[in-house]
Amino acid sequence: MPTISKSPWMMHYDGSSCNGCDIEVLACLTPLYDIERFGVINTGDPRQADILLITGGVNYHNESVVKQIYEQMPTPKVVVAVGICACSGGVFKDCYNIKGGVDTTIPVDIYVPGCAARPESIIDGVLQAVELLARKQTEAESATAAEGEAQ
Amino acid sequence: MKRTIVPFGPQHPVLPEPIHLDLVLEDEKVVEAIPSFGFVHRGMEDLASKRDFNDYLYVVERICGICSYMHGMAYCEGAERIFGVEIPDRAKYLRTIWCELSRLHSHLLWLGLLADAFGFEALFMQSWRVREKILDMVEDSTGGRLISSVNRIGGVARDMDSAMLAGFVAQFDKMESELRALTKVFLTDSTVRARLFEVGVLTKQDALLYGAVGPMMRASGIELDTRKLGYAAYGKLDFDIITSNGCDALARCEVRIGEIFQSFRLIRQAVDKIPAGEIYIPVSGNPKGEATVRVEQPRGEALYYMKANGTRNLERFRVRTPTFSNVYSLLKILPGAQFADVPLLILTIDPCISCTER
Amino acid sequence: MKEMIEKTSIGPAVLKQYMKEAAAEGCRLVQIHANRMDGRYELIYSLALEYRLIQLYMVILEDTEIESISSIYPAAQLYEQEMVELFGVKIRNVAEDPHVKLYHVKGHPMK
């Protein structure tokens, strides 16, 4: 029985974004939007996070940071790309230092559109991530159970 | 004494943005701070040569999502100077109103983040609750919460009718009284004072020498505000330059709080004085020439340099953002501070890393 | 108040002396940036005295090495570092601290 969907922990990392989406992610935590009512808590520690929110594209300097954060997170994990820059590079796609969207570096599960992404759509993205997380956990659990039976 | 180097960032719980500092510590005391940027560097200045100068406006607005409006406005102002056009008066007033709305939301955002940095979560939430009302106004009038794209070279794209303007002003009284109660906590509460008073002192001489701008400079007792140059409609409005002689983190907080109330005053005046008429004059052809524009952003003075050679693309676009100018002061106030105060000190310059690195 | 912008051109030989005098007068450094021209760089130093803006234009050849002004205006080292990294302008004694790296870009993307 997946219990993680009642209290997933979310982590936010700012890639090379313009700040717009970051501020909207923060705005999700504040009284008007209050994402915490779904049990989601923002954490600064990748080792405790289930959902990774990345705003902004990936550039050649923060590539390794994004990879490292992703690897430090425990499985199952879900990556949400927030905003058009994180999805595809957006207006900065042609800049010399931009590698592209987040999916050029790590696997992305949910894409949230918008420039800047609105808090409503960020919340929608996070909730879809929570569902996916529960599904991933159930799959992982049944896989271990099947393995146990086989032995 | 033995020295330890503690890496700070790029991923850090206090700051939403990536900044990396290598802090050289002796026990808990910072001896030196070595910066290392580049996590947000995109290369936007170079993009000017690849985009049409009209389209580049939308790229300029995305230098920073917080002062997006002012970046766009300054770009248009620069292009208008190159073309030699004078935009209609109504457009100037509309620009002023939007500028002050973005200053309000930026300062409230900063107050919230500061409260979060010293661990006063309720104050963070309350500041952002008030900020949402400002964002609602921005959204009502422009259609976007943060990135509004209402500027055009030659004016603005949207008008605000008198009912909308009156509606905004009608909400100000309640907001001001809410903010008075809120900002009183920042300035008088003993736990807040304990974290801010005499922390991160930057003297007047140092502020000048290190090139500090904006509230950072004004909190060190220097009376300079680029709005006094009278771009947009600022020349026709009356406002004070808020300064403080405290030179510390509390003084910076005080200056920004003063500016919040000053912004309300400016919008009220602009709404009273706004003339009827056109909001846009068409501009055609390609620009040729150069222009330098200075505007006062929430974080301080920003300088834009544009050089056009008569083609569709600008030859050079350069922006010196306020945070770039304030970073050096930050590096100089960090040595001597306690390690626990580092996030707080970084916040007192109101850092905007995406502006700094572009 | 109308914005006053003064434009002056200056040679690399007298740059440091000019900056010394400006600093003594109480000017603050607003910014420094480089423009790419064919085979040359145009460096623009912006100084401000109260609300007056003074733009100093200095055209140098690509391989000319110029003197850093960070001993007069310490904040200049960030701007100079930026020009070195993005444009490859050659500046002597650019930073007091060799660890300072701004953008970590490969080569000089705007050269």
Coordinates of C-alpha atoms in Angstrom, one line a residue:
Chain A
M1 CA 0.0 0.0 0.0
P2 CA 1.7 3.2 -1.1
T3 CA 1.8 5.7 1.7
I4 CA 4.2 8.1 0.1
S5 CA 1.4 9.9 -1.8
K6 CA 0.1 11.3 1.4
S7 CA 3.3 13.1 2.3
P8 CA 5.8 13.5 -0.5
W9 CA 8.8 15.8 0.0
M10 CA 9.7 18.1 -2.8
M11 CA 13.0 19.7 -3.7
H12 CA 13.5 22.7 -5.9
Y13 CA 16.6 23.4 -7.9
D14 CA 17.0 26.5 -10.1
G15 CA 18.8 25.6 -13.3
S16 CA 19.5 28.6 -15.6
S17 CA 16.0 30.1 -15.2
C18 CA 15.1 33.8 -15.2
N19 CA 13.8 33.6 -11.6
G20 CA 10.2 33.9 -12.8
C21 CA 9.4 30.2 -12.3
D22 CA 11.4 30.0 -9.1
I23 CA 9.4 32.7 -7.5
E24 CA 6.2 31.0 -8.7
V25 CA 7.3 27.7 -7.1
L26 CA 7.9 29.6 -3.8
A27 CA 4.5 31.3 -4.3
C28 CA 2.9 27.8 -4.3
L29 CA 4.1 27.4 -0.7
T30 CA 2.5 30.6 0.5
P31 CA -1.1 31.1 1.9
L32 CA -3.0 31.8 -1.3
Y33 CA -1.9 28.6 -3.1
D34 CA -0.6 26.5 -0.2
I35 CA 0.7 23.4 -1.7
E36 CA 1.3 22.0 1.8
R37 CA -2.4 21.2 2.1
F38 CA -1.6 18.2 -0.1
G39 CA 1.0 17.1 2.4
V40 CA 3.9 18.3 0.1
I41 CA 6.7 19.8 2.0
N42 CA 9.6 21.7 0.5
T43 CA 13.0 20.4 1.6
G44 CA 16.5 21.5 0.8
D45 CA 18.0 18.1 1.1
P46 CA 18.1 15.9 -2.0
R47 CA 18.5 12.7 0.1
Q48 CA 15.1 13.2 1.7
A49 CA 13.3 14.4 -1.4
D50 CA 10.9 12.4 -3.6
I51 CA 10.0 15.0 -6.2
L52 CA 12.5 17.2 -7.9
L53 CA 11.3 20.4 -9.4
I54 CA 13.7 22.0 -11.9
T55 CA 13.1 25.4 -13.3
G56 CA 15.1 26.8 -16.2
G57 CA 17.2 25.0 -18.7
V58 CA 20.5 23.3 -18.2
N59 CA 23.8 25.1 -19.0
Y60 CA 27.2 23.6 -19.3
H61 CA 28.2 24.6 -15.8
N62 CA 25.3 23.4 -13.8
E63 CA 24.9 20.1 -15.7
S64 CA 27.0 18.2 -13.1
V65 CA 25.0 19.8 -10.3
V66 CA 21.7 18.7 -11.7
K67 CA 23.0 15.1 -12.3
Q68 CA 24.4 15.0 -8.8
I69 CA 21.1 16.1 -7.2
Y70 CA 19.2 13.5 -9.2
E71 CA 21.6 10.7 -8.2
Q72 CA 21.4 11.7 -4.5
M73 CA 17.7 11.3 -4.4
P74 CA 16.3 7.9 -3.2
T75 CA 14.2 5.8 -5.6
P76 CA 11.4 6.0 -6.5
K77 CA 11.8 9.6 -7.6
V78 CA 9.9 11.9 -10.0
V79 CA 11.4 14.8 -11.9
V80 CA 9.1 17.7 -12.8
A81 CA 10.4 20.3 -15.4
V82 CA 8.7 23.6 -14.5
G83 CA 8.4 26.2 -17.2
I84 CA 9.1 26.3 -20.9
C85 CA 12.9 26.7 -20.4
A86 CA 13.1 23.5 -18.4
C87 CA 11.0 21.7 -21.0
S88 CA 12.9 22.7 -24.1
G89 CA 15.3 25.6 -23.5
G90 CA 12.6 28.3 -24.3
V91 CA 13.8 31.7 -25.5
F92 CA 17.3 30.9 -24.4
K93 CA 17.7 27.9 -26.6
D94 CA 20.0 29.7 -29.0
C95 CA 22.3 31.1 -26.3
Y96 CA 25.9 29.8 -26.4
N97 CA 25.9 28.5 -22.9
I98 CA 22.6 26.7 -22.9
K99 CA 22.5 22.9 -23.4
G100 CA 18.8 22.7 -23.7
G101 CA 15.9 21.5 -21.5
V102 CA 16.3 19.3 -18.4
D103 CA 15.7 16.1 -20.4
T104 CA 19.1 16.6 -22.1
T105 CA 20.7 15.7 -18.8
I106 CA 18.3 13.6 -16.6
P107 CA 15.1 11.8 -17.3
V108 CA 12.0 14.0 -16.9
D109 CA 8.6 12.6 -16.0
I110 CA 6.3 15.6 -15.9
Y111 CA 6.5 18.8 -18.1
V112 CA 4.8 21.9 -16.8
P113 CA 4.2 24.6 -19.5
G114 CA 4.2 28.3 -19.1
C115 CA 6.4 31.4 -19.1
A116 CA 6.4 31.9 -16.2
A117 CA 4.5 28.7 -15.2
R118 CA 1.5 29.7 -13.1
P119 CA 1.2 28.4 -9.6
E120 CA -2.0 26.5 -10.5
S121 CA -0.1 24.6 -13.2
I122 CA 2.8 24.0 -10.9
I123 CA 0.4 22.5 -8.3
D124 CA -1.1 20.4 -11.1
G125 CA 2.3 19.1 -12.1
V126 CA 3.2 18.3 -8.5
L127 CA 0.0 16.4 -8.0
Q128 CA 0.6 14.4 -11.1
A129 CA 4.0 13.7 -9.9
V130 CA 2.6 12.4 -6.6
E131 CA 0.3 10.0 -8.5
L132 CA 3.2 8.8 -10.6
L133 CA 5.4 8.4 -7.4
A134 CA 2.7 6.2 -5.8
R135 CA 2.5 4.1 -9.0
K136 CA 6.3 3.7 -9.1
Q137 CA 6.4 2.7 -5.5
T138 CA 3.7 0.0 -6.0
E139 CA 5.6 -1.3 -9.0
A140 CA 8.8 -1.5 -7.0
E141 CA 7.0 -3.2 -4.1
S142 CA 5.4 -5.9 -6.3
A143 CA 8.7 -6.4 -8.1
T144 CA 10.4 -7.1 -4.7
A145 CA 7.5 -9.3 -3.6
A146 CA 7.7 -11.4 -6.9
E147 CA 11.5 -11.7 -6.4
G148 CA 10.9 -13.0 -2.8
E149 CA 8.4 -15.6 -4.1
A150 CA 10.8 -16.8 -6.7
Q151 CA 13.4 -17.5 -4.1
Chain B
M1 CA 44.3 29.2 13.7
K2 CA 43.4 26.3 11.4
R3 CA 41.3 27.3 8.5
T4 CA 38.4 25.4 7.0
I5 CA 36.8 25.9 3.6
V6 CA 33.0 25.4 3.5
P7 CA 31.4 25.3 0.2
F8 CA 28.1 27.3 0.1
G9 CA 25.6 26.5 -2.6
P10 CA 24.8 26.3 -5.5
Q11 CA 21.9 24.3 -4.1
H12 CA 21.0 25.9 -0.8
P13 CA 17.8 25.8 1.2
V14 CA 17.7 29.5 2.0
L15 CA 18.2 30.9 -1.5
P16 CA 16.0 29.8 -4.4
E17 CA 18.8 30.7 -6.8
P18 CA 22.2 29.1 -7.3
I19 CA 25.2 31.0 -6.1
H20 CA 28.4 29.4 -5.0
L21 CA 30.8 30.8 -2.5
D22 CA 33.8 29.1 -0.9
L23 CA 33.8 30.4 2.6
V24 CA 37.1 30.3 4.4
L25 CA 36.4 29.9 8.1
E26 CA 38.3 30.2 11.3
D27 CA 36.0 28.5 13.8
E28 CA 32.7 30.1 13.1
K29 CA 34.1 33.3 11.7
V30 CA 34.3 34.0 8.0
V31 CA 37.7 35.1 6.9
E32 CA 37.3 35.2 3.2
A33 CA 34.6 34.6 0.6
I34 CA 35.6 33.4 -2.8
P35 CA 32.7 33.6 -5.4
S36 CA 32.2 31.3 -8.3
F37 CA 29.3 32.0 -10.6
G38 CA 28.2 30.6 -13.9
F39 CA 25.3 28.4 -12.9
V40 CA 22.8 30.7 -14.5
H41 CA 25.0 32.2 -17.2
R42 CA 23.1 31.8 -20.5
G43 CA 24.8 34.3 -22.8
M44 CA 21.9 36.6 -23.5
E45 CA 23.9 39.6 -24.6
D46 CA 25.2 37.6 -27.5
L47 CA 21.7 36.7 -28.5
A48 CA 21.1 40.3 -29.5
S49 CA 22.9 39.6 -32.7
K50 CA 20.7 36.6 -33.6
R51 CA 17.3 38.2 -32.9
D52 CA 15.3 40.9 -34.5
F53 CA 15.4 44.0 -32.3
N54 CA 11.6 43.9 -31.8
D55 CA 11.7 40.2 -30.8
Y56 CA 14.7 40.8 -28.6
L57 CA 12.4 42.8 -26.3
Y58 CA 10.9 39.5 -25.1
V59 CA 14.4 38.1 -24.4
V60 CA 15.3 41.2 -22.4
E61 CA 12.2 40.8 -20.3
R62 CA 13.4 37.4 -19.4
I63 CA 16.8 38.6 -18.0
C64 CA 15.0 38.4 -14.7
G65 CA 11.5 37.3 -13.8
I66 CA 11.2 39.7 -10.9
C67 CA 12.2 43.0 -12.5
S68 CA 11.0 41.8 -15.9
Y69 CA 8.8 44.8 -16.4
M70 CA 11.7 47.3 -15.8
H71 CA 14.1 45.5 -18.1
G72 CA 11.5 45.6 -20.9
M73 CA 10.8 49.3 -20.2
A74 CA 14.4 50.3 -20.2
Y75 CA 15.0 48.5 -23.5
C76 CA 12.1 50.3 -25.1
E77 CA 13.3 53.6 -23.6
G78 CA 16.7 53.0 -25.2
A79 CA 15.3 52.1 -28.6
E80 CA 13.0 55.2 -28.4
R81 CA 16.1 57.3 -27.8
I82 CA 17.8 55.8 -30.8
F83 CA 14.8 56.4 -33.0
G84 CA 14.3 59.8 -31.4
V85 CA 10.7 59.4 -30.7
E86 CA 8.8 60.8 -27.7
I87 CA 6.1 58.5 -26.5
P88 CA 2.6 59.8 -25.5
D89 CA 2.2 61.1 -22.0
R90 CA -0.4 58.5 -21.0
A91 CA 2.0 55.7 -21.9
K92 CA 4.7 57.4 -19.6
Y93 CA 2.3 57.4 -16.7
L94 CA 1.2 53.8 -17.3
R95 CA 4.8 52.8 -17.4
T96 CA 5.4 54.5 -14.1
I97 CA 2.4 52.8 -12.5
W98 CA 3.6 49.3 -13.6
C99 CA 7.2 50.1 -12.5
E100 CA 6.0 50.9 -9.0
L101 CA 3.8 47.8 -8.9
S102 CA 6.8 45.7 -9.7
R103 CA 8.8 47.5 -7.1
L104 CA 6.1 46.8 -4.6
H105 CA 6.0 43.1 -5.4
S106 CA 9.8 42.8 -5.5
H107 CA 10.3 44.5 -2.1
L108 CA 7.5 42.4 -0.5
L109 CA 9.1 39.3 -1.9
W110 CA 12.4 40.4 -0.4
L111 CA 10.9 41.0 3.0
G112 CA 9.4 37.5 2.9
L113 CA 12.7 35.9 1.9
L114 CA 14.5 37.9 4.6
A115 CA 12.0 36.7 7.2
D116 CA 12.5 33.1 6.0
A117 CA 16.3 33.5 6.2
F118 CA 16.2 34.4 9.9
G119 CA 13.6 31.7 10.5
F120 CA 10.5 33.8 11.1
E121 CA 8.2 31.7 8.9
A122 CA 4.9 33.4 9.8
L123 CA 6.3 36.7 8.7
F124 CA 7.4 35.2 5.4
M125 CA 3.9 33.9 4.8
Q126 CA 2.3 37.2 5.7
S127 CA 4.5 39.2 3.5
W128 CA 3.8 37.0 0.5
R129 CA 0.1 37.1 1.3
V130 CA 0.1 40.9 0.7
R131 CA 2.3 40.4 -2.3
E132 CA -0.3 38.3 -4.0
K133 CA -2.7 41.3 -4.0
I134 CA -0.1 43.3 -5.9
L135 CA 0.3 40.4 -8.4
D136 CA -3.4 40.3 -8.9
M137 CA -3.3 44.0 -9.9
V138 CA -0.5 43.3 -12.3
E139 CA -2.4 40.4 -13.7
D140 CA -5.6 42.4 -14.1
S141 CA -3.8 45.1 -16.0
T142 CA -1.3 43.2 -18.1
G143 CA -2.5 39.6 -18.3
G144 CA 0.6 38.1 -16.8
R145 CA 1.7 37.7 -13.1
L146 CA 5.4 38.2 -13.5
I147 CA 6.3 38.5 -17.2
S148 CA 3.9 41.1 -18.5
S149 CA 5.1 41.9 -22.0
V150 CA 3.1 45.1 -22.2
N151 CA 5.9 47.4 -23.4
R152 CA 6.3 48.2 -27.1
I153 CA 9.0 50.4 -28.7
G154 CA 6.8 53.5 -29.0
G155 CA 4.5 53.1 -26.0
V156 CA 2.6 50.4 -24.2
A157 CA 0.3 47.7 -25.5
R158 CA -2.5 47.9 -23.0
D159 CA -4.4 50.6 -21.4
M160 CA -5.9 50.8 -17.9
D161 CA -9.3 52.4 -17.7
S162 CA -10.2 54.8 -14.9
A163 CA -12.4 52.3 -13.1
M164 CA -9.4 49.9 -12.9
L165 CA -7.1 52.5 -11.6
A166 CA -9.6 53.7 -9.0
G167 CA -10.1 50.1 -8.0
F168 CA -6.4 49.7 -7.4
V169 CA -6.1 52.8 -5.3
A170 CA -9.2 51.8 -3.3
Q171 CA -7.4 48.7 -2.1
F172 CA -4.2 50.6 -1.1
D173 CA -5.6 51.9 2.2
K174 CA -6.3 48.4 3.6
M175 CA -3.0 47.1 2.2
E176 CA -1.0 50.0 3.8
S177 CA -2.6 49.4 7.2
E178 CA -1.8 45.7 6.9
L179 CA 1.8 46.5 5.9
R180 CA 2.2 49.0 8.7
A181 CA 1.4 46.2 11.2
L182 CA 3.7 43.8 9.4
T183 CA 6.7 46.1 8.9
K184 CA 6.5 47.1 12.6
V185 CA 7.5 43.6 13.4
F186 CA 10.6 43.9 11.1
L187 CA 11.7 47.1 12.6
T188 CA 10.9 46.7 16.3
D189 CA 10.6 43.0 17.2
S190 CA 13.5 42.1 19.5
T191 CA 14.2 38.7 17.8
V192 CA 14.4 40.4 14.4
R193 CA 16.6 43.2 15.7
A194 CA 18.9 40.7 17.2
R195 CA 19.5 39.2 13.8
L196 CA 19.8 42.4 11.8
F197 CA 21.2 45.2 14.0
E198 CA 24.8 45.9 13.3
V199 CA 25.2 42.9 11.1
G200 CA 27.0 43.3 7.7
V201 CA 28.1 46.9 8.2
L202 CA 29.0 48.8 5.0
T203 CA 30.3 52.3 5.6
K204 CA 29.5 55.2 3.4
Q205 CA 33.0 55.4 2.0
D206 CA 33.1 51.7 1.3
A207 CA 29.7 51.8 -0.4
L208 CA 31.0 54.4 -2.8
L209 CA 34.3 52.7 -3.4
Y210 CA 32.8 49.2 -3.9
G211 CA 30.1 50.5 -6.3
A212 CA 27.1 49.6 -4.2
V213 CA 23.8 50.7 -5.7
G214 CA 20.1 51.0 -4.8
P215 CA 18.8 50.3 -1.3
M216 CA 22.2 49.0 -0.4
M217 CA 23.8 52.3 -1.1
R218 CA 21.0 54.4 0.4
A219 CA 21.2 52.4 3.6
S220 CA 24.7 53.6 3.9
G221 CA 23.6 57.2 3.8
I222 CA 24.1 58.1 0.2
E223 CA 21.2 60.0 -1.3
L224 CA 20.9 58.9 -4.9
D225 CA 18.0 57.5 -6.7
T226 CA 18.1 57.1 -10.5
R227 CA 14.3 57.8 -10.7
K228 CA 15.2 61.5 -10.1
L229 CA 16.6 61.5 -13.7
G230 CA 12.9 61.7 -14.7
Y231 CA 12.5 58.8 -17.1
A232 CA 8.9 57.7 -17.7
A233 CA 6.7 60.1 -15.7
Y234 CA 8.9 60.3 -12.6
G235 CA 9.9 63.9 -13.5
K236 CA 6.4 65.0 -12.9
L237 CA 5.8 63.2 -9.6
D238 CA 6.9 64.1 -6.2
F239 CA 8.7 61.5 -4.0
D240 CA 11.5 61.4 -1.4
I241 CA 14.7 59.4 -1.5
I242 CA 14.6 57.1 1.4
T243 CA 18.0 56.9 3.1
S244 CA 19.3 55.6 6.4
N245 CA 22.5 56.1 8.2
G246 CA 22.5 52.7 9.9
C247 CA 24.7 51.0 7.3
D248 CA 23.7 47.6 8.6
A249 CA 21.2 44.9 7.6
L250 CA 18.5 46.6 9.6
A251 CA 19.0 49.8 7.7
R252 CA 18.6 48.0 4.4
C253 CA 15.4 46.6 5.7
E254 CA 14.3 50.0 6.8
V255 CA 15.1 51.6 3.4
R256 CA 13.1 49.0 1.5
I257 CA 10.1 49.3 3.8
G258 CA 10.2 53.1 3.3
E259 CA 10.3 52.5 -0.4
I260 CA 7.2 50.3 -0.3
F261 CA 5.2 53.2 1.2
Q262 CA 6.8 55.6 -1.2
S263 CA 5.6 53.4 -4.1
F264 CA 2.0 53.6 -2.9
R265 CA 2.4 57.4 -2.8
L266 CA 3.8 57.5 -6.4
I267 CA 1.0 55.3 -7.8
R268 CA -1.6 57.5 -6.1
Q269 CA -0.1 60.6 -7.6
A270 CA 0.2 59.0 -11.0
V271 CA -3.4 57.9 -11.0
D272 CA -4.5 61.5 -10.1
K273 CA -2.4 63.1 -12.8
I274 CA -2.7 60.6 -15.7
P275 CA -3.8 62.4 -18.8
A276 CA -6.2 60.9 -21.4
G277 CA -4.9 60.2 -24.9
E278 CA -2.9 57.8 -27.0
I279 CA -0.8 55.0 -25.5
Y280 CA 1.3 54.1 -28.6
I281 CA 2.9 55.8 -31.5
P282 CA 4.1 53.5 -34.3
V283 CA 7.8 53.3 -35.0
S284 CA 9.1 52.0 -38.2
G285 CA 12.5 51.2 -39.8
N286 CA 15.7 49.9 -38.3
P287 CA 17.6 51.7 -35.5
K288 CA 21.0 53.3 -36.0
G289 CA 23.0 54.8 -33.3
E290 CA 23.7 54.2 -29.6
A291 CA 21.9 54.9 -26.4
T292 CA 22.7 54.6 -22.7
V293 CA 19.8 54.3 -20.3
R294 CA 19.8 54.2 -16.5
V295 CA 16.8 53.2 -14.6
E296 CA 16.2 52.5 -10.9
Q297 CA 15.1 48.9 -10.4
P298 CA 14.0 47.5 -7.1
R299 CA 17.5 46.4 -6.5
G300 CA 19.2 49.6 -7.6
E301 CA 20.5 51.4 -10.6
A302 CA 20.7 49.4 -13.8
L303 CA 22.5 50.6 -16.9
Y304 CA 21.6 49.6 -20.4
Y305 CA 23.8 50.2 -23.4
M306 CA 22.5 49.6 -27.0
K307 CA 24.3 50.0 -30.2
A308 CA 22.5 49.6 -33.5
N309 CA 24.0 49.7 -37.0
G310 CA 20.9 50.1 -39.1
T311 CA 20.1 46.4 -39.5
R312 CA 17.4 44.3 -37.9
N313 CA 19.8 43.1 -35.2
L314 CA 21.4 45.2 -32.6
E315 CA 25.1 45.2 -32.8
R316 CA 25.6 45.2 -29.1
F317 CA 23.3 45.1 -26.1
R318 CA 24.8 45.4 -22.7
V319 CA 23.1 45.5 -19.3
R320 CA 24.8 46.1 -16.0
T321 CA 22.3 44.9 -13.4
P322 CA 22.2 46.2 -9.9
T323 CA 23.2 42.8 -8.3
F324 CA 26.4 42.7 -10.4
S325 CA 27.3 46.0 -8.8
N326 CA 26.4 44.9 -5.3
V327 CA 28.2 41.6 -5.4
Y328 CA 31.6 43.2 -4.6
S329 CA 30.1 44.9 -1.5
L330 CA 28.8 41.5 -0.5
L331 CA 32.2 39.9 -0.8
K332 CA 33.6 42.7 1.4
I333 CA 30.9 42.5 4.2
L334 CA 31.2 38.7 4.5
P335 CA 34.7 38.6 6.1
G336 CA 34.3 39.0 9.9
A337 CA 30.7 37.8 9.9
Q338 CA 29.5 34.7 11.7
F339 CA 28.9 31.6 9.6
A340 CA 25.3 31.5 10.6
D341 CA 24.7 35.0 9.3
V342 CA 26.0 34.3 5.8
P343 CA 22.7 33.4 4.2
L344 CA 21.2 36.5 5.8
L345 CA 24.0 38.8 4.5
I346 CA 23.6 37.4 1.0
L347 CA 19.9 38.2 1.2
T348 CA 20.5 41.8 2.4
I349 CA 21.9 42.8 -1.0
D350 CA 18.6 41.4 -2.5
P351 CA 20.5 39.1 -4.9
C352 CA 19.2 38.3 -8.3
I353 CA 21.6 35.9 -9.8
S354 CA 19.9 35.5 -13.1
C355 CA 20.3 39.3 -13.6
T356 CA 23.9 39.1 -12.6
E357 CA 24.9 36.4 -15.0
R358 CA 22.4 36.9 -17.8
Chain C
M1 CA 16.1 66.6 -14.2
K2 CA 17.4 65.9 -17.7
E3 CA 19.9 63.1 -17.9
M4 CA 23.4 64.3 -18.6
I5 CA 25.7 62.0 -20.4
E6 CA 29.2 63.2 -21.2
K7 CA 31.2 61.2 -23.8
T8 CA 35.0 61.4 -23.8
S9 CA 37.6 59.2 -25.6
I10 CA 40.7 58.2 -23.8
G11 CA 43.9 56.4 -24.6
P12 CA 45.2 53.4 -22.7
A13 CA 48.3 55.3 -21.6
V14 CA 46.4 57.9 -19.6
L15 CA 43.6 55.6 -18.3
K16 CA 45.0 55.0 -14.9
Q17 CA 45.9 58.6 -14.3
Y18 CA 42.4 59.7 -15.4
M19 CA 40.8 57.2 -13.0
K20 CA 42.9 58.4 -10.1
E21 CA 41.8 61.9 -10.7
A22 CA 38.2 60.8 -11.1
A23 CA 38.3 58.8 -7.9
A24 CA 39.8 61.8 -6.0
E25 CA 36.9 63.9 -7.3
G26 CA 34.4 61.5 -5.8
C27 CA 33.2 59.7 -9.0
R28 CA 31.9 56.2 -8.5
L29 CA 32.4 53.4 -11.0
V30 CA 29.2 52.4 -12.7
Q31 CA 30.4 49.8 -15.1
I32 CA 32.9 48.7 -17.6
H33 CA 32.1 46.8 -20.8
A34 CA 33.7 45.8 -24.1
N35 CA 32.3 46.1 -27.6
R36 CA 33.6 43.9 -30.4
M37 CA 34.8 45.7 -33.5
D38 CA 36.7 44.1 -36.3
G39 CA 40.2 43.5 -35.1
R40 CA 39.7 45.9 -32.2
Y41 CA 37.9 46.3 -28.9
E42 CA 36.0 49.3 -27.8
L43 CA 36.0 49.5 -24.0
I44 CA 33.5 51.8 -22.3
Y45 CA 34.1 52.9 -18.7
S46 CA 31.1 54.5 -17.1
L47 CA 31.7 56.8 -14.2
A48 CA 29.1 58.8 -12.3
L49 CA 29.2 61.9 -10.2
E50 CA 25.9 62.3 -8.5
Y51 CA 23.4 62.1 -11.4
R52 CA 26.0 62.9 -14.1
L53 CA 27.1 60.0 -16.2
I54 CA 30.6 60.1 -17.8
Q55 CA 31.2 57.6 -20.6
L56 CA 34.9 57.0 -21.4
Y57 CA 35.5 55.4 -24.8
M58 CA 38.8 53.6 -25.3
V59 CA 39.6 51.8 -28.6
I60 CA 42.4 49.2 -28.4
L61 CA 43.9 46.7 -30.7
E62 CA 43.1 43.1 -30.1
D63 CA 46.5 42.2 -28.7
T64 CA 47.0 45.4 -26.7
E65 CA 47.5 44.7 -23.0
I66 CA 45.8 47.3 -20.8
E67 CA 46.3 48.2 -17.2
S68 CA 43.8 47.1 -14.6
I69 CA 42.1 49.9 -12.6
S70 CA 41.2 47.6 -9.7
S71 CA 43.8 49.2 -7.5
I72 CA 41.8 52.5 -7.8
Y73 CA 38.2 51.1 -8.0
P74 CA 38.3 47.6 -6.4
A75 CA 34.9 46.7 -7.8
A76 CA 36.4 47.0 -11.3
Q77 CA 37.9 43.6 -11.0
L78 CA 34.6 41.9 -11.6
Y79 CA 34.0 43.9 -14.7
E80 CA 37.5 43.2 -15.9
Q81 CA 37.2 39.6 -15.2
E82 CA 34.0 39.5 -17.2
M83 CA 35.8 41.1 -20.2
V84 CA 38.6 38.7 -19.9
E85 CA 36.3 35.7 -19.9
L86 CA 33.8 36.7 -22.5
F87 CA 35.9 38.7 -24.9
G88 CA 39.5 37.7 -24.2
V89 CA 40.6 41.3 -23.6
K90 CA 44.1 41.3 -22.2
I91 CA 44.3 43.0 -18.9
R92 CA 47.4 43.2 -16.6
N93 CA 47.0 42.5 -12.9
V94 CA 43.3 41.9 -13.4
A95 CA 42.3 40.5 -10.0
E96 CA 43.8 40.6 -6.6
D97 CA 42.4 37.1 -6.2
P98 CA 43.2 34.6 -8.9
H99 CA 40.4 32.2 -7.7
V100 CA 37.7 34.5 -8.9
K101 CA 36.0 33.0 -11.9
L102 CA 32.8 34.4 -13.1
Y103 CA 31.1 32.3 -15.8
H104 CA 33.1 29.2 -16.3
V105 CA 32.6 29.3 -20.1
K106 CA 34.9 27.5 -22.5
G107 CA 37.0 29.9 -24.6
H108 CA 35.8 33.4 -25.2
P109 CA 32.3 33.1 -26.5
M110 CA 31.9 36.8 -27.5
K111 CA 35.4 37.1 -29.1

